[in-house]
Short mmCIF file of C-alpha atoms and ligand atoms in Angstrom, two decimals:
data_model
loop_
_atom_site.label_atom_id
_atom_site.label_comp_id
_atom_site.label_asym_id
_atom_site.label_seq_id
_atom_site.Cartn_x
_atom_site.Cartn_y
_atom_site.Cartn_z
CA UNK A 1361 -28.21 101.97 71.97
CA UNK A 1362 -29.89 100.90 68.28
CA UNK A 1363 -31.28 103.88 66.55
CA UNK A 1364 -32.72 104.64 63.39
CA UNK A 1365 -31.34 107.50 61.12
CA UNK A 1366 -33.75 108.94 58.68
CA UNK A 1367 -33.38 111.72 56.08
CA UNK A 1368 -37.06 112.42 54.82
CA UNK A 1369 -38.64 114.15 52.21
CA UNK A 1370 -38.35 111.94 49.33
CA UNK A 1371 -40.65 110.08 47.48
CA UNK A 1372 -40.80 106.42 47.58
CA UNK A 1373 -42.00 103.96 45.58
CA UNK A 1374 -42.26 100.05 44.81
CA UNK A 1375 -44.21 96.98 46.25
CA UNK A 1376 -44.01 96.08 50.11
CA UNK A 1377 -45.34 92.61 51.23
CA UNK A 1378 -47.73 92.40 54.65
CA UNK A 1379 -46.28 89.98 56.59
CA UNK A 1380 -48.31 87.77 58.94
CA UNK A 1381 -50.52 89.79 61.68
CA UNK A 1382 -48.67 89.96 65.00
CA UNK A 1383 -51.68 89.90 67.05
CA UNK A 1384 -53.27 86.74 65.77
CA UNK A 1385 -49.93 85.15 66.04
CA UNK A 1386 -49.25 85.86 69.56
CA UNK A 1387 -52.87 83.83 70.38
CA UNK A 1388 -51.86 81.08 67.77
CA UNK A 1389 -48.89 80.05 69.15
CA UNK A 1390 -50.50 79.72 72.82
CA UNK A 1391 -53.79 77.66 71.35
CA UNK A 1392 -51.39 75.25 70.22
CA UNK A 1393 -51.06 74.48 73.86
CA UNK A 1394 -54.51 73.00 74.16
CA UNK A 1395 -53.47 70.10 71.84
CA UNK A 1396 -50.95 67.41 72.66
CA UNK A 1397 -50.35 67.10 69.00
CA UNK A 1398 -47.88 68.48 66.59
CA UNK A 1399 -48.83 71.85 65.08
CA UNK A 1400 -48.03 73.97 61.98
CA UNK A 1401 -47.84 77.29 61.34
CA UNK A 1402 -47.64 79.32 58.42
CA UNK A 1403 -47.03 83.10 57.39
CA UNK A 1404 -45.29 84.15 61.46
CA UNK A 1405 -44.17 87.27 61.51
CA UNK A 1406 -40.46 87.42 62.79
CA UNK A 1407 -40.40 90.40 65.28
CA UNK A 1408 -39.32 90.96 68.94
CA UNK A 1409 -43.08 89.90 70.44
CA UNK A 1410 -42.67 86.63 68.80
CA UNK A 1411 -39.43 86.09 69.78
CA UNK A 1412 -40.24 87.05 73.54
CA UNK A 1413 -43.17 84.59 73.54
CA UNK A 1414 -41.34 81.64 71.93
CA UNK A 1415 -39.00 82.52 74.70
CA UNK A 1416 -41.36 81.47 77.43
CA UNK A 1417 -43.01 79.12 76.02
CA UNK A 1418 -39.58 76.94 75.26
CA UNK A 1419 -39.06 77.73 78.82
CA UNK A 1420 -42.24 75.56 79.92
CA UNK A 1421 -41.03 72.52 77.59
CA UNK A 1422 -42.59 73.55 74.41
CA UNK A 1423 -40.52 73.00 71.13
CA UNK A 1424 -40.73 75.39 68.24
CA UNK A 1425 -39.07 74.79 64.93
CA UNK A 1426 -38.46 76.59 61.82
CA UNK A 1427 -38.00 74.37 58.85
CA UNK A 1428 -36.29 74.68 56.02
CA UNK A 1429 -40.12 76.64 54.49
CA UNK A 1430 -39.78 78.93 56.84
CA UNK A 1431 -42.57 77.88 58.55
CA UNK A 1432 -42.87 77.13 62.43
CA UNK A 1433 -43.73 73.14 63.96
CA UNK A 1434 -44.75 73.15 67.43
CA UNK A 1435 -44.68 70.17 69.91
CA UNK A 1436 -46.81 70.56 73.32
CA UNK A 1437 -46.08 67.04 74.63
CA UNK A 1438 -43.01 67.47 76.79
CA UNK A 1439 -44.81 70.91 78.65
CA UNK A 1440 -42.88 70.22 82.68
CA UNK A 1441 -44.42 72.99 84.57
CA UNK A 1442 -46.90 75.44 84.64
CA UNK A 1443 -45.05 78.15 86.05
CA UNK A 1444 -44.57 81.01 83.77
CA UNK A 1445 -40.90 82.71 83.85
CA UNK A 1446 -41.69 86.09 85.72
CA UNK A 1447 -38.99 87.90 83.90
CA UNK A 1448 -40.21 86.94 80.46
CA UNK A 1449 -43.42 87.58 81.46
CA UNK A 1450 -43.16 91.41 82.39
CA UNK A 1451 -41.48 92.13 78.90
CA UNK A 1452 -44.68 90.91 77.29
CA UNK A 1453 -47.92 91.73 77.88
CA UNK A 1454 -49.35 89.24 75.41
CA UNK A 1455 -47.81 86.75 77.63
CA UNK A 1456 -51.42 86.33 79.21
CA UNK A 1457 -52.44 84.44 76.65
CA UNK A 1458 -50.67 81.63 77.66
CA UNK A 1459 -53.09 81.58 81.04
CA UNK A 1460 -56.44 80.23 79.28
CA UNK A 1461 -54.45 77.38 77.37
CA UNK A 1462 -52.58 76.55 80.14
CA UNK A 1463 -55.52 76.32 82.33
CA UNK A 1464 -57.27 74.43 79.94
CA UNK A 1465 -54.82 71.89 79.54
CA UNK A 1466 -52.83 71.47 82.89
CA UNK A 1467 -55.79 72.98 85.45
CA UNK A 1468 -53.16 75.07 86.58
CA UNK A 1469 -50.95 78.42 85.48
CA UNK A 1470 -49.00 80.51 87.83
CA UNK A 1471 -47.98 84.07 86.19
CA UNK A 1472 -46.70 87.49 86.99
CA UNK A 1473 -48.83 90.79 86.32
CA UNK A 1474 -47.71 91.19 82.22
CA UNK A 1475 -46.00 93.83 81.20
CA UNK A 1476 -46.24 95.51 77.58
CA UNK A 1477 -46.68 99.10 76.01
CA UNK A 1478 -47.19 101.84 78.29
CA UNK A 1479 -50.48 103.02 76.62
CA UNK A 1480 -52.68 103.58 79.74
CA UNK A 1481 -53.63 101.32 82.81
CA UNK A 1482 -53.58 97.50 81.45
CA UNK A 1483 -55.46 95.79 83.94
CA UNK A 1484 -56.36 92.26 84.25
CA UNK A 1485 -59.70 92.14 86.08
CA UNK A 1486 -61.63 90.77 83.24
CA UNK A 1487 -59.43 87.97 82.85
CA UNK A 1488 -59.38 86.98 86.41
CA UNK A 1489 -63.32 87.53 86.65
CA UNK A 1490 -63.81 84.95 83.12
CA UNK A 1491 -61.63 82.51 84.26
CA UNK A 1492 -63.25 82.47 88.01
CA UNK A 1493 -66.59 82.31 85.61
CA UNK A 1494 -65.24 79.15 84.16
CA UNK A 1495 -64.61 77.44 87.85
CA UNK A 1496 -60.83 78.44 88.19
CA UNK A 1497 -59.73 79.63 91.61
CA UNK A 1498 -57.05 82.07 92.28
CA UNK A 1499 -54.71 82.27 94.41
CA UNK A 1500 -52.96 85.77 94.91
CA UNK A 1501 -48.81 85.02 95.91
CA UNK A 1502 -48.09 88.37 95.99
CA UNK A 1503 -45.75 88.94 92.99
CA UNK A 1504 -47.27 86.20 91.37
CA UNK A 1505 -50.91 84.67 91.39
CA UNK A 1506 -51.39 80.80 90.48
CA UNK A 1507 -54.99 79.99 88.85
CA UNK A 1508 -55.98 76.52 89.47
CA UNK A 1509 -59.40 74.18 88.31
CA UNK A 1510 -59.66 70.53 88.16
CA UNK A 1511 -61.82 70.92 85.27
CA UNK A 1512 -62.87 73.92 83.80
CA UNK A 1513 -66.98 74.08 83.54
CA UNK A 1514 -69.10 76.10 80.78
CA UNK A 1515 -70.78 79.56 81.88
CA UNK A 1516 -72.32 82.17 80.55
CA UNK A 1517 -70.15 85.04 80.67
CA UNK A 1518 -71.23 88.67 80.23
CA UNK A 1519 -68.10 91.11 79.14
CA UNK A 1520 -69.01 94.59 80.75
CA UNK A 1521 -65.89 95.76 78.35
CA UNK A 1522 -64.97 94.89 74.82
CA UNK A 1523 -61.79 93.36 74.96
CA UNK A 1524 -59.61 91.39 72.79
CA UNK A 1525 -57.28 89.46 74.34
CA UNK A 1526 -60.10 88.55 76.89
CA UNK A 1527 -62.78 87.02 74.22
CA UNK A 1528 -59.47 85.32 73.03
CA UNK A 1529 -58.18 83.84 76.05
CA UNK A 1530 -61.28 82.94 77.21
CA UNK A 1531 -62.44 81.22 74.14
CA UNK A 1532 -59.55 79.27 74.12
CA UNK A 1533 -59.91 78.47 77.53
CA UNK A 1534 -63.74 76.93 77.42
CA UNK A 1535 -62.34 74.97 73.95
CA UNK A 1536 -61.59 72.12 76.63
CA UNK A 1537 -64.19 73.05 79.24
CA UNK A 1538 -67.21 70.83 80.78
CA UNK A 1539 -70.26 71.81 78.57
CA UNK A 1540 -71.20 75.21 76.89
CA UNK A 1541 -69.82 78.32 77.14
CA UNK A 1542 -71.36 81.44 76.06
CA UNK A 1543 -69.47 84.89 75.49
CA UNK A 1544 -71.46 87.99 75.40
CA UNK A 1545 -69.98 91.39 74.34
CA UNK A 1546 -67.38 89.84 72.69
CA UNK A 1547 -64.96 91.57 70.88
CA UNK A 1548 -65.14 90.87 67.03
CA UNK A 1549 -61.69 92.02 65.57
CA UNK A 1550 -60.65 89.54 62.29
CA UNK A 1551 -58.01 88.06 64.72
CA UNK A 1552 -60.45 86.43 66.76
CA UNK A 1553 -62.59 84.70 63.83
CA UNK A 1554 -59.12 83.42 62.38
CA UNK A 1555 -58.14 82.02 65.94
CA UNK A 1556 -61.79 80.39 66.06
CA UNK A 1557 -61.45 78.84 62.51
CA UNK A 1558 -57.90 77.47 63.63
CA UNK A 1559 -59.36 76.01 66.65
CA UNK A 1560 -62.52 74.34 64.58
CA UNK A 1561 -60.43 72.90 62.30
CA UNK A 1562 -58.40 70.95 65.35
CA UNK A 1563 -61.68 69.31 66.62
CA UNK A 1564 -62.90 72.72 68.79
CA UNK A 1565 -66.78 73.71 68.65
CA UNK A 1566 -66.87 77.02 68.28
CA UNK A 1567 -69.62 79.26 66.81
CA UNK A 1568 -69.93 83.02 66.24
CA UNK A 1569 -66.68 84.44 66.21
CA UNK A 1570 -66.73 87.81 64.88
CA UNK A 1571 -70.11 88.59 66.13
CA UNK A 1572 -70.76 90.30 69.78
CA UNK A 1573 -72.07 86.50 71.13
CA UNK A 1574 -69.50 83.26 70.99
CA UNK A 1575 -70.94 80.18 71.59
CA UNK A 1576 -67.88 77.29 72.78
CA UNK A 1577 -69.40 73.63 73.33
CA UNK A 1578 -66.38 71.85 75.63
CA UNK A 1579 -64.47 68.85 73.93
CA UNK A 1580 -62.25 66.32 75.54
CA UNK A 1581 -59.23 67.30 73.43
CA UNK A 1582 -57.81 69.04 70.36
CA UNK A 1583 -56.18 67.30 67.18
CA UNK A 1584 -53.18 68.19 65.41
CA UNK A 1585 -53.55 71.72 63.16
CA UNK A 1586 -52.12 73.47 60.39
CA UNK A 1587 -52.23 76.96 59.72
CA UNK A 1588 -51.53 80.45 57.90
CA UNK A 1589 -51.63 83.41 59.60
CA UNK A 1590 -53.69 86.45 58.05
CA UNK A 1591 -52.37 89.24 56.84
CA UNK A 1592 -51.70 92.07 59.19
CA UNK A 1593 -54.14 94.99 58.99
CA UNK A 1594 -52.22 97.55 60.92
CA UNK A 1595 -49.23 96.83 59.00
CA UNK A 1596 -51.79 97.60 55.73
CA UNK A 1597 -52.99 100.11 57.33
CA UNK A 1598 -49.78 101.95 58.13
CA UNK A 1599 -47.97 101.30 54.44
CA UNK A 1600 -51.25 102.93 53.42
CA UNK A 1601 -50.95 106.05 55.26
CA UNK A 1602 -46.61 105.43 54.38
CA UNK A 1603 -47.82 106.23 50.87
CA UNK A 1604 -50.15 108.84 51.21
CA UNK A 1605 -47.74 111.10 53.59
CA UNK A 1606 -44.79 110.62 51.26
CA UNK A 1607 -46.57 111.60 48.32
CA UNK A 1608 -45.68 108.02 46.30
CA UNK A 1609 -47.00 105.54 43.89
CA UNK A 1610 -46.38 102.10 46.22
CA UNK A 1611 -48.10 98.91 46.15
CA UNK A 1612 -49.00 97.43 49.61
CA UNK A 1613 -49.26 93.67 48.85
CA UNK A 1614 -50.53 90.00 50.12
CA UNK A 1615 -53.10 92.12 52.56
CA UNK A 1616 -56.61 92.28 53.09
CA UNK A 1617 -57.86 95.68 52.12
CA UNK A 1618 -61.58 93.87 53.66
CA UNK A 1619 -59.84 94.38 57.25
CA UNK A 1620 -59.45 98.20 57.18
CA UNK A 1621 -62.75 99.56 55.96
CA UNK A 1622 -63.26 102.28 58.41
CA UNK A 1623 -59.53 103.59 57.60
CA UNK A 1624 -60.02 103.00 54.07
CA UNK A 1625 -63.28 105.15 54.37
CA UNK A 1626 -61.72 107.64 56.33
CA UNK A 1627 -59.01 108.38 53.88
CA UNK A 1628 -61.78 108.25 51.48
CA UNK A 1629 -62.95 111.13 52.88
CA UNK A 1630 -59.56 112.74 53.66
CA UNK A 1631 -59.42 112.71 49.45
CA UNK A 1632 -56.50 110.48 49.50
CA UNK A 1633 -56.12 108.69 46.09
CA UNK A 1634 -56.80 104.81 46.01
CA UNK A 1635 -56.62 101.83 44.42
CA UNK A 1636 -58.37 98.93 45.93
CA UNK A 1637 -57.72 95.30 45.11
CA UNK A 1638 -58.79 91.94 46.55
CA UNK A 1639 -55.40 91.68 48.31
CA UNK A 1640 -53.50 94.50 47.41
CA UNK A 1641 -53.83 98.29 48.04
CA UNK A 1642 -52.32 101.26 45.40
CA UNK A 1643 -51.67 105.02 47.04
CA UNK A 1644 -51.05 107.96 44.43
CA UNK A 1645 -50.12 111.77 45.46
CA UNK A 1646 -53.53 113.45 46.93
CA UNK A 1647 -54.12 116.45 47.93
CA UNK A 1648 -55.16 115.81 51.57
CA UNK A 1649 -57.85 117.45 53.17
CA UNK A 1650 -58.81 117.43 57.56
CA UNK A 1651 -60.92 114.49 58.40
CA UNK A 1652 -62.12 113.71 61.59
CA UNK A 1653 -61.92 109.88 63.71
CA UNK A 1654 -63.26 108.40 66.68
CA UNK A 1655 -61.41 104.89 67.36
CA UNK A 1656 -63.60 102.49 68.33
CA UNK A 1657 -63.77 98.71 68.97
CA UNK A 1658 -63.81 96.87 65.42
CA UNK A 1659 -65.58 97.11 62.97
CA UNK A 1660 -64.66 100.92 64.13
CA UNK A 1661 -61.57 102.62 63.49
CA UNK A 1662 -58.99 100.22 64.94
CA UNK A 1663 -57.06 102.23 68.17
CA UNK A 1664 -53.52 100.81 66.19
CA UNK A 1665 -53.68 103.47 63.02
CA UNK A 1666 -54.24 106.32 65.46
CA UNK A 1667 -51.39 107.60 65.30
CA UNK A 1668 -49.89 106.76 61.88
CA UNK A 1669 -53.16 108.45 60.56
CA UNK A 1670 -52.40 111.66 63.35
CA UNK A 1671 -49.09 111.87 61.56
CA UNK A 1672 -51.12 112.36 58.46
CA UNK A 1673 -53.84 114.66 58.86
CA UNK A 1674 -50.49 117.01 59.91
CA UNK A 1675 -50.57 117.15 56.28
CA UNK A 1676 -54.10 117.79 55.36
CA UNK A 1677 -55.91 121.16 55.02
CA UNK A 1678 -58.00 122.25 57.51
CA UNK A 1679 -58.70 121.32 61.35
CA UNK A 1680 -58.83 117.55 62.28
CA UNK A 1681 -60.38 116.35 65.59
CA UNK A 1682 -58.83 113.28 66.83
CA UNK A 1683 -60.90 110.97 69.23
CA UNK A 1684 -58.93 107.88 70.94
CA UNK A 1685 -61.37 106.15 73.12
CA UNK A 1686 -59.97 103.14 73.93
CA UNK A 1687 -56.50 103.59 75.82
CA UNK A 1688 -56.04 106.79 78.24
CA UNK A 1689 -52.27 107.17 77.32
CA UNK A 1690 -51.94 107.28 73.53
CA UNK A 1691 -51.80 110.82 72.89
CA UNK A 1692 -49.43 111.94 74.56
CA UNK A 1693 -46.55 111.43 71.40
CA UNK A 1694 -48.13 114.47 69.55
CA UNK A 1695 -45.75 116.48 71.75
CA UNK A 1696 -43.25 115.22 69.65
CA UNK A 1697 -44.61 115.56 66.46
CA UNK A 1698 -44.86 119.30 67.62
CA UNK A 1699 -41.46 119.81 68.56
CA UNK A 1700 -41.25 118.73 64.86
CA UNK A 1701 -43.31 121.27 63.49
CA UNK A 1702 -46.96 119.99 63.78
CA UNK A 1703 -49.44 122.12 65.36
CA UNK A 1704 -51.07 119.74 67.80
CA UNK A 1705 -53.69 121.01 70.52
CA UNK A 1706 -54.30 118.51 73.43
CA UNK A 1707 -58.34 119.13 74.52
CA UNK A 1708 -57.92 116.18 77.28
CA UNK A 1709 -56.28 112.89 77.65
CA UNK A 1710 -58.43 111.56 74.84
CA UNK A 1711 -59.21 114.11 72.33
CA UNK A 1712 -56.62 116.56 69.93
CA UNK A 1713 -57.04 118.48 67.06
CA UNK A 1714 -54.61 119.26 64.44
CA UNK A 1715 -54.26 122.21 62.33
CA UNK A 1716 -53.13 121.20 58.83
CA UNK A 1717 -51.12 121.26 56.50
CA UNK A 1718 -47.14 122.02 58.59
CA UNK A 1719 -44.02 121.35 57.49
CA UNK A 1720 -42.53 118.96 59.60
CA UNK A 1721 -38.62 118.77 60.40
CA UNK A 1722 -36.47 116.43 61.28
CA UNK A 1723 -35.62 116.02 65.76
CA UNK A 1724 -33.65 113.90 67.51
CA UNK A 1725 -36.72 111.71 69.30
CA UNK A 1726 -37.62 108.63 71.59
CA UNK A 1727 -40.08 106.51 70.26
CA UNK A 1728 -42.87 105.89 73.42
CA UNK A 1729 -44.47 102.76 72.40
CA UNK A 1730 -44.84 100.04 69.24
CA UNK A 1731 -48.11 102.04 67.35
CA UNK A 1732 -46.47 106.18 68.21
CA UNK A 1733 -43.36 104.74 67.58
CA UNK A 1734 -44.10 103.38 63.19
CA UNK A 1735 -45.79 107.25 63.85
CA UNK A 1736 -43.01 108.98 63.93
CA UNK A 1737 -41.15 106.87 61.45
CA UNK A 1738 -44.10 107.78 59.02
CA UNK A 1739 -43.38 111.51 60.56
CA UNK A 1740 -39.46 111.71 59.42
CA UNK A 1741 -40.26 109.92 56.10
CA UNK A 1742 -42.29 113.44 55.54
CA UNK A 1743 -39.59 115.72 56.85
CA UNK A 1744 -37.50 118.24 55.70
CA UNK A 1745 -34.09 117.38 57.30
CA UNK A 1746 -32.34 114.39 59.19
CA UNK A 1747 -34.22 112.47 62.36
CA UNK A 1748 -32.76 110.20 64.15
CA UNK A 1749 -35.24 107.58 66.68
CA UNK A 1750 -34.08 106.15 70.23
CA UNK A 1751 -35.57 102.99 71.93
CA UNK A 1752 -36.72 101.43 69.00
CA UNK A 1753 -36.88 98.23 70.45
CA UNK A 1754 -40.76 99.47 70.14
CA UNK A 1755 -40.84 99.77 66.59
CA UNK A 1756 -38.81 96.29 66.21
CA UNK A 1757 -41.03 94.29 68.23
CA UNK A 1758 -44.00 94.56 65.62
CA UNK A 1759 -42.76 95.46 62.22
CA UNK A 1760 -41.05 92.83 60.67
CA UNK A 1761 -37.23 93.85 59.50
CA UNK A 1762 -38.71 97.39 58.78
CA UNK A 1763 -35.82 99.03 57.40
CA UNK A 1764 -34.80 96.61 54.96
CA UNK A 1765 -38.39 96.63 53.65
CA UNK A 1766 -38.48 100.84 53.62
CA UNK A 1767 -35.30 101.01 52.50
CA UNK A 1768 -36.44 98.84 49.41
CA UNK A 1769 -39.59 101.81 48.45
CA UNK A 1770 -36.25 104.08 48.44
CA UNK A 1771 -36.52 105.35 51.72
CA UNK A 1772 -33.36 107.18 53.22
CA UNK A 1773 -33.64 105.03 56.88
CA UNK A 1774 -30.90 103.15 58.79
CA UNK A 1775 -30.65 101.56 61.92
CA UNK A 1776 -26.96 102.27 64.22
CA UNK A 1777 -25.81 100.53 66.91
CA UNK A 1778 -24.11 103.42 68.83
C1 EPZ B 1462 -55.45 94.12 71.99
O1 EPZ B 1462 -55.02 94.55 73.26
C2 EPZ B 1462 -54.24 94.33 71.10
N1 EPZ B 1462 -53.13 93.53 71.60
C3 EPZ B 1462 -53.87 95.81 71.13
O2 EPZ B 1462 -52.79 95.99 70.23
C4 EPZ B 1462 -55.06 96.62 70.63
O3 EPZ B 1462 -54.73 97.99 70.69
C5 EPZ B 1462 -56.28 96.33 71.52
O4 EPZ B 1462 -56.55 94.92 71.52
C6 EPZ B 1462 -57.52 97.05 71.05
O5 EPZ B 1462 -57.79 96.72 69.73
C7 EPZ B 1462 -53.06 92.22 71.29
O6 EPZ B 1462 -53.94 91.65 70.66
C8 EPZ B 1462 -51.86 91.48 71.81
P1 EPZ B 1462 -58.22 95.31 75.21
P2 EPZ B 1462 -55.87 94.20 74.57
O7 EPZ B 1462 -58.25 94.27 76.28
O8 EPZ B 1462 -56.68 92.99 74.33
C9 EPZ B 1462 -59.53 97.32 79.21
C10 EPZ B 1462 -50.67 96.73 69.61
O9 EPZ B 1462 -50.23 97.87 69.48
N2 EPZ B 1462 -59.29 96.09 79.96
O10 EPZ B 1462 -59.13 95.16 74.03
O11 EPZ B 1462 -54.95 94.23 75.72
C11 EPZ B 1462 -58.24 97.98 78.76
O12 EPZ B 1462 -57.68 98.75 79.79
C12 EPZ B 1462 -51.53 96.41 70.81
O13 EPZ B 1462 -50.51 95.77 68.83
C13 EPZ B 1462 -59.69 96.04 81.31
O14 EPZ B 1462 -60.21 97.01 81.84
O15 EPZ B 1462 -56.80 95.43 74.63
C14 EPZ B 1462 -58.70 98.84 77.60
O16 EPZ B 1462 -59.16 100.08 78.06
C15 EPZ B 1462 -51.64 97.59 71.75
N3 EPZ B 1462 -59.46 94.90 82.02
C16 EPZ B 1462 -59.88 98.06 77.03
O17 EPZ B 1462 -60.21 97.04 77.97
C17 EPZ B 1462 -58.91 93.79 81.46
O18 EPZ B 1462 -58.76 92.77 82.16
C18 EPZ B 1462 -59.56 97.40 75.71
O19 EPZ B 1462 -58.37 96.71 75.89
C19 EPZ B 1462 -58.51 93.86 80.09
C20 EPZ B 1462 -58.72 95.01 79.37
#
């Protein structure tokens, strides 16, 4: 069982790169399926989700290759079957966003119900109800369901829910549909503007990403493309908050401070000490004080720093109310940071406050899912005392060789096979 060791309480301090943002490249890699032609991709962050997809998409005939750059070539032409491997599938619930391509491209996907973090019901009904929208049919197997459409045909589709990976798949999807597609309520997180621009610059017609309304005119097919992925904001986001709850001078580099401007305000207004570059962030020791957030879709305060920025306001004076509305199940890891000394009160399944500052001390825990899990990484970094973290498969799958790069701020953190 791989665990990580961690003896807090020091100060850190030193530069830490943002590597590429996992959830733009676990839409990039499927959008390369709309094209027959060779792709590129720059800046791919090298964690467990990445892996897992690469995993079944090699498993459908697609061929990914690092070169010697480090960067990743991708060849769609040899794809042999449109079934998606059910066991891959249920370890990833990003896995989905193979569906749209696939459709696109073949007429035809056939995929388990994904799997992923256990952060509240994940339900699907929004992507089955876009791609029936677009003229797909499906075809419930029982463990499986198999969507199917000789040619995809533009609609207007009306969201009744924000959602990410829905805008995305969809707008990938109508890339290679019969006329115009339009996307109300669309979701407008960075991600999706960078997927958009990738997709333009392969021969796609897409206008408005980023904005509530996406407008996709159908083409017959997609050219060959080259990209870099963006920076990751929630890895910014959470070597911010890294800084600021470990009292240290570190410089959080190759980011985009531009994509976390409702954190950034709300530490603004928790007093935490900033410096603010085009593409690089400074944190200094502040004296924190209790600040108040509702998550929200973005522009709001993004649902992924919830918890890294819990785990901070632990250590800010005064009462903090805590507001998660987008996920009914990611709240429920402040038990933990109470049984190491926070002082947590759960209203309901969507609202705590915190009394600040506590000390917090080390505890033998179980990380519950990718976002709680950095949490209470950021949590043991503060503590008095030795912690040690099971199942971090969690943490793995979205922070790029994360000990190595904590270790080098001087952070007392190792990982044991045992
Ligand atoms: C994306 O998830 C991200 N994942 C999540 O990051 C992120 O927390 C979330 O967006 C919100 O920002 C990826 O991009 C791979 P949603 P997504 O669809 O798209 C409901 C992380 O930690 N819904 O925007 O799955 C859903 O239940 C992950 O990196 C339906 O009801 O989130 C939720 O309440 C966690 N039916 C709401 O929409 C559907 O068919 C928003 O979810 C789909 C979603």
């Amino acid at each position: 069982m791989e665990k990580y060791i961690i003896n807090g309480n020091n100060q850190l301090s030193g530069e830490i790169k943002v590597a590429g943002a996992k959830n733009l490249a676990l839409k990039i890699f499927p959008a390369t399926i709309l094209s027959d032609q060779p792709c590129l991709i720059k800046n791919v962050p090298e964690i467990e989700d990445t892996l897992r997809l690469w995993e079944i998409m090699e498993d459908l005939g697609v061929k990914i290759e690092k070169n010697q750059t480090g960067q990743y070539t991708v060849s769609t032409k040899n794809i042999t079957k449109t079934e998606l491997n059910n066991e891959l599938v249920k370890k990833l619930r990003a896995s989905i966003m193979l569906a749209g391509p696939m459709l696109a491209r073949f007429g035809q996907v056939t995929l388990a119900h994904p799997g992923g973090c256990i952060i509240g019901k994940r339900p699907i009904d929004l992507f089955l109800e876009g791609f029936k929208k677009l003229g797909a049919e499906m075809i419930d197997n029982g463990e499986t369901y198999t969507l199917k459409a000789d040619k995809l045909i533009g609609n207007k589709i009306i969201l009744p829910q924000i959602s990410v990976t829905v805008t995305e798949n969809l707008m990938m999807a109508a890339t290679l549909a019969q006329g115009t597609t339009q996307i109300k309520n669309a979701a407008m997180e960075p991600e999706i503007k960078a997927l958009a621009d990738y997709l333009n610059q392969q021969g796609a017609k897409i206008t408005g990403a980023g904005t509530p309304e996406i407008t996709i005119e159908g083409v017959e097919k997609l050219n060959a493309g080259e990209f870099k992925i963006i920076p990751d904001r929630i890895e910014t986001g959470t070597f911010t908050i890294l800084g600021l709850i470990t009292n240290s001078n570190i410089k959080i580099t190759d980011c985009q401070p531009e994509h976390i401007e409702n954190l950034l305000y709300s530490l603004k207004k928790a007093n935490a000490q900033l410096e603010i570059g085009s593409d690089y962030i400074i944190t200094k020791p502040s004296k924190l004080i209790a600040t108040n957030i509702i998550t929200h879709e973005y522009p709001g305060f993004p649902t992924d720093l919830q918890a890294p920025f819990t785990v901070l306001m632990t250590q800010a004076k005064g009462l903090s109310l805590i507001h998660e509305t987008i996920f009914d199940g990611r709240l429920f890891y402040t038990d933990i940071l109470n049984q190491m000394g926070a002082n947590i009160i759960m209203c309901d399944p969507h609202r705590i406050v915190i009394q600040g500052p506590t000390q917090l001390y080390g505890r033998n825990v179980v990380s519950p899912d990718l976002r709680a899990g950095i949490a209470l990484v950021l949590a043991a970094l503060a503590a008095q005392g030795t912690t040690v973290i099971e199942n971090i498969y969690q943490i793995n799958r979205g922070y790029e060789n994360i000990t190595e790069r904590l270790q080098k701020l001087g952070a007392d953190i190792k990982q044991i096979n045992q």
